[in-house]
mmCIF file of C-alpha atoms in Angstrom:
data_model
loop_
_atom_site.group_PDB
_atom_site.id
_atom_site.type_symbol
_atom_site.label_atom_id
_atom_site.label_comp_id
_atom_site.label_asym_id
_atom_site.label_seq_id
_atom_site.Cartn_x
_atom_site.Cartn_y
_atom_site.Cartn_z
ATOM 1 C CA UNK A 288 2.596 -6.457 11.276
ATOM 2 C CA UNK A 289 -1.082 -6.839 12.262
ATOM 3 C CA UNK A 290 -4.042 -6.449 9.920
ATOM 4 C CA UNK A 291 -7.646 -5.862 10.987
ATOM 5 C CA UNK A 292 -10.629 -5.559 8.634
ATOM 6 C CA UNK A 293 -14.271 -5.153 9.628
ATOM 7 C CA UNK A 294 -17.625 -3.915 8.353
ATOM 8 C CA UNK A 295 -18.484 -0.655 10.096
ATOM 9 C CA UNK A 296 -22.264 -0.634 9.693
ATOM 10 C CA UNK A 297 -25.029 -3.206 9.703
ATOM 11 C CA UNK A 298 -25.900 -2.851 6.016
ATOM 12 C CA UNK A 299 -23.799 -5.324 4.006
ATOM 13 C CA UNK A 300 -21.024 -3.688 2.005
ATOM 14 C CA UNK A 301 -22.227 -0.175 2.962
ATOM 15 C CA UNK A 302 -18.813 0.537 4.428
ATOM 16 C CA UNK A 303 -15.630 -1.396 4.881
ATOM 17 C CA UNK A 304 -12.271 -0.667 6.436
ATOM 18 C CA UNK A 305 -8.837 -2.075 7.080
ATOM 19 C CA UNK A 306 -5.973 -0.990 9.315
ATOM 20 C CA UNK A 307 -2.300 -1.892 9.269
ATOM 21 C CA UNK A 308 -0.076 -1.394 12.330
ATOM 22 C CA UNK A 309 3.486 -0.202 11.890
ATOM 23 C CA UNK A 310 6.353 -0.433 14.376
ATOM 24 C CA UNK A 311 7.608 2.828 15.841
ATOM 25 C CA UNK A 312 11.210 3.813 15.258
ATOM 26 C CA UNK A 313 11.469 1.874 11.982
ATOM 27 C CA UNK A 314 12.880 4.691 9.864
ATOM 28 C CA UNK A 315 14.102 3.512 6.479
ATOM 29 C CA UNK A 316 17.863 2.888 6.266
ATOM 30 C CA UNK A 317 17.762 4.919 3.053
ATOM 31 C CA UNK A 318 16.384 7.985 4.881
ATOM 32 C CA UNK A 319 19.390 10.277 5.207
ATOM 33 C CA UNK A 320 18.012 13.677 4.226
ATOM 34 C CA UNK A 321 16.808 15.004 7.577
ATOM 35 C CA UNK A 322 16.110 14.485 11.279
ATOM 36 C CA UNK A 323 14.119 11.545 12.593
ATOM 37 C CA UNK A 324 10.976 13.426 13.517
ATOM 38 C CA UNK A 325 8.377 11.494 15.505
ATOM 39 C CA UNK A 326 5.563 12.838 13.332
ATOM 40 C CA UNK A 327 7.183 11.250 10.274
ATOM 41 C CA UNK A 328 7.202 7.794 11.902
ATOM 42 C CA UNK A 329 3.939 5.961 11.081
ATOM 43 C CA UNK A 330 2.435 3.698 13.757
ATOM 44 C CA UNK A 331 -0.843 2.873 11.967
ATOM 45 C CA UNK A 332 -2.592 3.519 8.680
ATOM 46 C CA UNK A 333 -6.255 2.891 7.892
ATOM 47 C CA UNK A 334 -8.525 2.989 4.858
ATOM 48 C CA UNK A 335 -12.331 3.252 5.111
ATOM 49 C CA UNK A 336 -14.659 3.218 2.129
ATOM 50 C CA UNK A 337 -18.291 4.353 2.369
ATOM 51 C CA UNK A 338 -20.127 2.851 -0.592
ATOM 52 C CA UNK A 339 -23.273 4.890 0.094
ATOM 53 C CA UNK A 340 -21.597 8.279 0.447
ATOM 54 C CA UNK A 341 -18.969 7.394 -2.210
ATOM 55 C CA UNK A 342 -15.974 8.580 -0.237
ATOM 56 C CA UNK A 343 -12.827 7.298 1.449
ATOM 57 C CA UNK A 344 -11.639 8.213 4.910
ATOM 58 C CA UNK A 345 -7.885 7.799 5.271
ATOM 59 C CA UNK A 346 -6.289 7.956 8.690
ATOM 60 C CA UNK A 347 -2.847 7.601 10.206
ATOM 61 C CA UNK A 348 -1.203 7.815 13.601
ATOM 62 C CA UNK A 349 2.409 8.706 14.281
ATOM 63 C CA UNK A 350 4.936 8.238 17.052
ATOM 64 C CA UNK A 351 4.551 11.895 18.077
ATOM 65 C CA UNK A 352 2.230 14.874 17.693
ATOM 66 C CA UNK A 353 2.090 16.429 14.228
ATOM 67 C CA UNK A 354 3.989 19.716 14.332
ATOM 68 C CA UNK A 355 3.319 22.227 11.549
ATOM 69 C CA UNK A 356 6.472 24.124 12.546
ATOM 70 C CA UNK A 357 8.733 21.265 11.474
ATOM 71 C CA UNK A 358 9.424 19.934 7.997
ATOM 72 C CA UNK A 359 7.643 17.099 6.321
ATOM 73 C CA UNK A 360 4.468 16.053 4.572
ATOM 74 C CA UNK A 361 2.475 12.903 3.877
ATOM 75 C CA UNK A 362 2.021 11.253 0.485
ATOM 76 C CA UNK A 363 -0.557 8.517 -0.068
ATOM 77 C CA UNK A 364 -0.157 6.577 -3.297
ATOM 78 C CA UNK A 365 -3.345 5.116 -4.772
ATOM 79 C CA UNK A 366 -3.740 2.289 -7.290
ATOM 80 C CA UNK A 367 -7.178 2.622 -8.885
ATOM 81 C CA UNK A 368 -6.571 -0.273 -11.252
ATOM 82 C CA UNK A 369 -3.763 0.685 -13.595
ATOM 83 C CA UNK A 370 -0.994 1.330 -11.107
ATOM 84 C CA UNK A 371 2.271 1.043 -12.978
ATOM 85 C CA UNK A 372 4.434 3.527 -11.082
ATOM 86 C CA UNK A 373 7.023 1.607 -9.026
ATOM 87 C CA UNK A 374 9.708 4.138 -8.088
ATOM 88 C CA UNK A 375 10.868 2.548 -4.846
ATOM 89 C CA UNK A 376 12.434 -0.761 -5.889
ATOM 90 C CA UNK A 377 15.915 0.555 -5.083
ATOM 91 C CA UNK A 378 14.925 1.004 -1.424
ATOM 92 C CA UNK A 379 13.188 -2.368 -1.080
ATOM 93 C CA UNK A 380 9.601 -1.239 -1.736
ATOM 94 C CA UNK A 381 9.027 -2.538 -5.258
ATOM 95 C CA UNK A 382 5.457 -3.625 -4.449
ATOM 96 C CA UNK A 383 4.293 -0.091 -3.641
ATOM 97 C CA UNK A 384 2.305 0.558 -6.821
ATOM 98 C CA UNK A 385 0.218 3.621 -7.666
ATOM 99 C CA UNK A 386 -1.201 5.757 -10.446
ATOM 100 C CA UNK A 387 -2.430 8.680 -8.325
ATOM 101 C CA UNK A 388 -1.018 10.458 -5.282
ATOM 102 C CA UNK A 389 -2.682 12.337 -2.435
ATOM 103 C CA UNK A 390 -0.528 14.921 -0.650
ATOM 104 C CA UNK A 391 -1.422 15.914 2.923
ATOM 105 C CA UNK A 392 0.481 18.712 4.648
ATOM 106 C CA UNK A 393 1.057 19.438 8.316
ATOM 107 C CA UNK A 394 -0.865 22.730 8.019
ATOM 108 C CA UNK A 395 -4.079 20.846 7.258
ATOM 109 C CA UNK A 396 -4.121 21.372 3.490
ATOM 110 C CA UNK A 397 -3.940 18.737 0.805
ATOM 111 C CA UNK A 398 -4.250 18.004 -2.888
ATOM 112 C CA UNK A 399 -4.641 15.300 -5.518
ATOM 113 C CA UNK A 400 -2.682 16.415 -8.535
ATOM 114 C CA UNK A 401 -3.959 19.890 -9.430
ATOM 115 C CA UNK A 402 -7.110 19.462 -7.316
ATOM 116 C CA UNK A 403 -6.990 21.017 -3.856
ATOM 117 C CA UNK A 404 -8.752 19.086 -1.122
ATOM 118 C CA UNK A 405 -11.309 20.844 1.028
ATOM 119 C CA UNK A 406 -9.426 21.863 4.215
ATOM 120 C CA UNK A 407 -12.594 20.979 6.109
ATOM 121 C CA UNK A 408 -12.116 17.375 5.020
ATOM 122 C CA UNK A 409 -8.674 17.161 6.656
ATOM 123 C CA UNK A 410 -8.323 16.874 10.415
ATOM 124 C CA UNK A 411 -5.196 16.913 12.573
ATOM 125 C CA UNK A 412 -5.438 16.142 16.285
ATOM 126 C CA UNK A 413 -2.276 15.381 18.208
ATOM 127 C CA UNK A 414 -0.557 12.488 16.464
ATOM 128 C CA UNK A 415 -3.540 11.657 14.208
ATOM 129 C CA UNK A 416 -4.331 12.880 10.710
ATOM 130 C CA UNK A 417 -7.492 11.984 8.789
ATOM 131 C CA UNK A 418 -8.687 12.989 5.349
ATOM 132 C CA UNK A 419 -12.008 12.452 3.633
ATOM 133 C CA UNK A 420 -11.605 12.040 -0.123
ATOM 134 C CA UNK A 421 -14.522 11.777 -2.535
ATOM 135 C CA UNK A 422 -14.486 8.828 -4.923
ATOM 136 C CA UNK A 423 -14.958 11.295 -7.790
ATOM 137 C CA UNK A 424 -11.441 12.593 -7.147
ATOM 138 C CA UNK A 425 -10.096 9.050 -7.554
ATOM 139 C CA UNK A 426 -11.946 7.700 -10.621
ATOM 140 C CA UNK A 427 -11.558 3.998 -11.266
ATOM 141 C CA UNK A 428 -9.204 2.749 -13.952
ATOM 142 C CA UNK A 429 -10.284 -0.854 -13.527
ATOM 143 C CA UNK A 430 -10.729 -1.604 -9.821
ATOM 144 C CA UNK A 431 -13.885 -1.470 -7.743
ATOM 145 C CA UNK A 432 -13.461 1.290 -5.164
ATOM 146 C CA UNK A 433 -13.268 -1.221 -2.305
ATOM 147 C CA UNK A 434 -10.252 -2.780 -4.056
ATOM 148 C CA UNK A 435 -8.229 0.409 -4.499
ATOM 149 C CA UNK A 436 -4.739 0.002 -3.060
ATOM 150 C CA UNK A 437 -3.225 2.653 -0.764
ATOM 151 C CA UNK A 438 0.204 3.215 0.747
ATOM 152 C CA UNK A 439 1.335 6.054 3.006
ATOM 153 C CA UNK A 440 4.878 7.395 2.957
ATOM 154 C CA UNK A 441 5.876 10.456 5.009
ATOM 155 C CA UNK A 442 8.631 12.597 3.520
ATOM 156 C CA UNK A 443 10.873 15.367 4.822
ATOM 157 C CA UNK A 444 10.453 17.002 1.389
ATOM 158 C CA UNK A 445 9.375 16.409 -2.197
ATOM 159 C CA UNK A 446 12.598 15.248 -3.736
ATOM 160 C CA UNK A 447 14.612 12.049 -3.972
ATOM 161 C CA UNK A 448 13.903 8.743 -2.236
ATOM 162 C CA UNK A 449 16.351 9.520 0.589
ATOM 163 C CA UNK A 450 13.698 11.955 1.880
ATOM 164 C CA UNK A 451 11.145 9.200 2.560
ATOM 165 C CA UNK A 452 11.077 8.200 6.230
ATOM 166 C CA UNK A 453 8.693 5.235 6.362
ATOM 167 C CA UNK A 454 6.146 3.172 4.404
ATOM 168 C CA UNK A 455 2.838 1.854 5.674
ATOM 169 C CA UNK A 456 2.217 -0.892 4.816
ATOM 170 C CA UNK A 457 5.740 -2.102 4.131
ATOM 171 C CA UNK A 458 6.321 -3.125 0.506
ATOM 172 C CA UNK A 459 2.601 -3.605 -0.226
ATOM 173 C CA UNK A 460 -0.664 -1.744 -0.682
ATOM 174 C CA UNK A 461 -3.677 -1.731 1.625
ATOM 175 C CA UNK A 462 -7.302 -1.926 0.485
ATOM 176 C CA UNK A 463 -10.467 -2.183 2.538
ATOM 177 C CA UNK A 464 -10.157 -5.945 2.030
ATOM 178 C CA UNK A 465 -6.679 -6.027 3.606
ATOM 179 C CA UNK A 466 -3.151 -6.252 2.256
ATOM 180 C CA UNK A 467 -2.895 -6.704 -1.486
ATOM 181 C CA UNK A 468 -0.444 -9.336 -2.736
ATOM 182 C CA UNK A 469 2.014 -8.274 -5.358
ATOM 183 C CA UNK A 470 0.937 -8.880 -8.951
ATOM 184 C CA UNK A 471 3.669 -10.593 -11.004
ATOM 185 C CA UNK A 472 5.195 -8.527 -13.780
ATOM 186 C CA UNK A 473 4.687 -9.832 -17.365
ATOM 187 C CA UNK A 474 8.266 -11.138 -17.394
ATOM 188 C CA UNK A 475 7.626 -12.988 -14.143
ATOM 189 C CA UNK A 476 4.481 -14.567 -15.577
ATOM 190 C CA UNK A 477 6.489 -15.713 -18.600
ATOM 191 C CA UNK A 478 9.089 -17.373 -16.375
ATOM 192 C CA UNK A 479 6.384 -19.050 -14.306
ATOM 193 C CA UNK A 480 4.679 -20.440 -17.415
ATOM 194 C CA UNK A 481 8.019 -21.654 -18.762
ATOM 195 C CA UNK A 482 8.701 -23.342 -15.426
ATOM 196 C CA UNK A 483 5.340 -25.106 -15.498
ATOM 197 C CA UNK A 484 6.136 -26.352 -19.011
ATOM 198 C CA UNK A 485 9.512 -27.739 -17.941
ATOM 199 C CA UNK A 486 7.952 -29.545 -14.984
ATOM 200 C CA UNK A 487 5.214 -30.983 -17.214
ATOM 201 C CA UNK A 488 7.719 -32.224 -19.770
ATOM 202 C CA UNK A 489 9.813 -33.865 -17.059
ATOM 203 C CA UNK A 490 6.767 -35.658 -15.674
ATOM 204 C CA UNK A 491 5.812 -36.935 -19.120
ATOM 205 C CA UNK A 492 9.319 -38.354 -19.621
ATOM 206 C CA UNK A 493 9.280 -40.273 -16.341
ATOM 207 C CA UNK A 494 9.154 -44.067 -16.791
ATOM 208 C CA UNK A 495 6.209 -45.587 -14.895
ATOM 209 C CA UNK A 496 7.365 -47.458 -11.836
ATOM 210 C CA UNK A 497 6.707 -51.217 -11.999
ATOM 211 C CA UNK A 498 5.369 -53.085 -9.014
ATOM 212 C CA UNK A 499 8.723 -54.802 -8.497
ATOM 213 C CA UNK A 500 10.425 -51.435 -8.223
ATOM 214 C CA UNK A 501 7.935 -49.926 -5.837
ATOM 215 C CA UNK A 502 9.347 -49.057 -2.431
ATOM 216 C CA UNK A 503 7.701 -50.753 0.532
ATOM 217 C CA UNK A 504 7.253 -48.445 3.521
ATOM 218 C CA UNK A 505 7.179 -50.232 6.875
ATOM 219 C CA UNK A 506 3.965 -49.825 8.848
#
């Protein structure tokens, strides 16, 4: 998987973007609910944030042209800072975290919750879909906008996880700064702290090595 991130304009921090590439033909083993349509197979996903205009441009390419006559839609999960929804652990995507979801449809319409997106902000051309989303539709719950995490998952329908065809990025979120590492759960932090304590106690119990016991390493 390749990651590229670059400033798009000369003014520092005015805009930033990142793109993740995704292998073609990598349908999820858990996808059993429909045909393997080329326009449900992600080959790249990108996130661009314009700090001056206060909007995101989200874009994706697929292995084939987007066909409004076939089934399927595109969901983009967004973590604006308090992402706690992790519904995909059973299919190996436990690090896909979100608290909002953008839905893009093959007919060029879209929505965020009850808010319909302006159809003029959604573009479909061949195997490419792009959507411009105002920051006001994705209010922060703790993150700076440039740190919002995004993940795209095409679906054959809005139902169970066996309808999801692909994830981009795989088992992670993408921000304009690149791939976001997973944040340990509270229980994981507790185990890590306990582990550090055990190691520290063991080191304190070690008897100092005398000079006569020191190993001599040949030159």
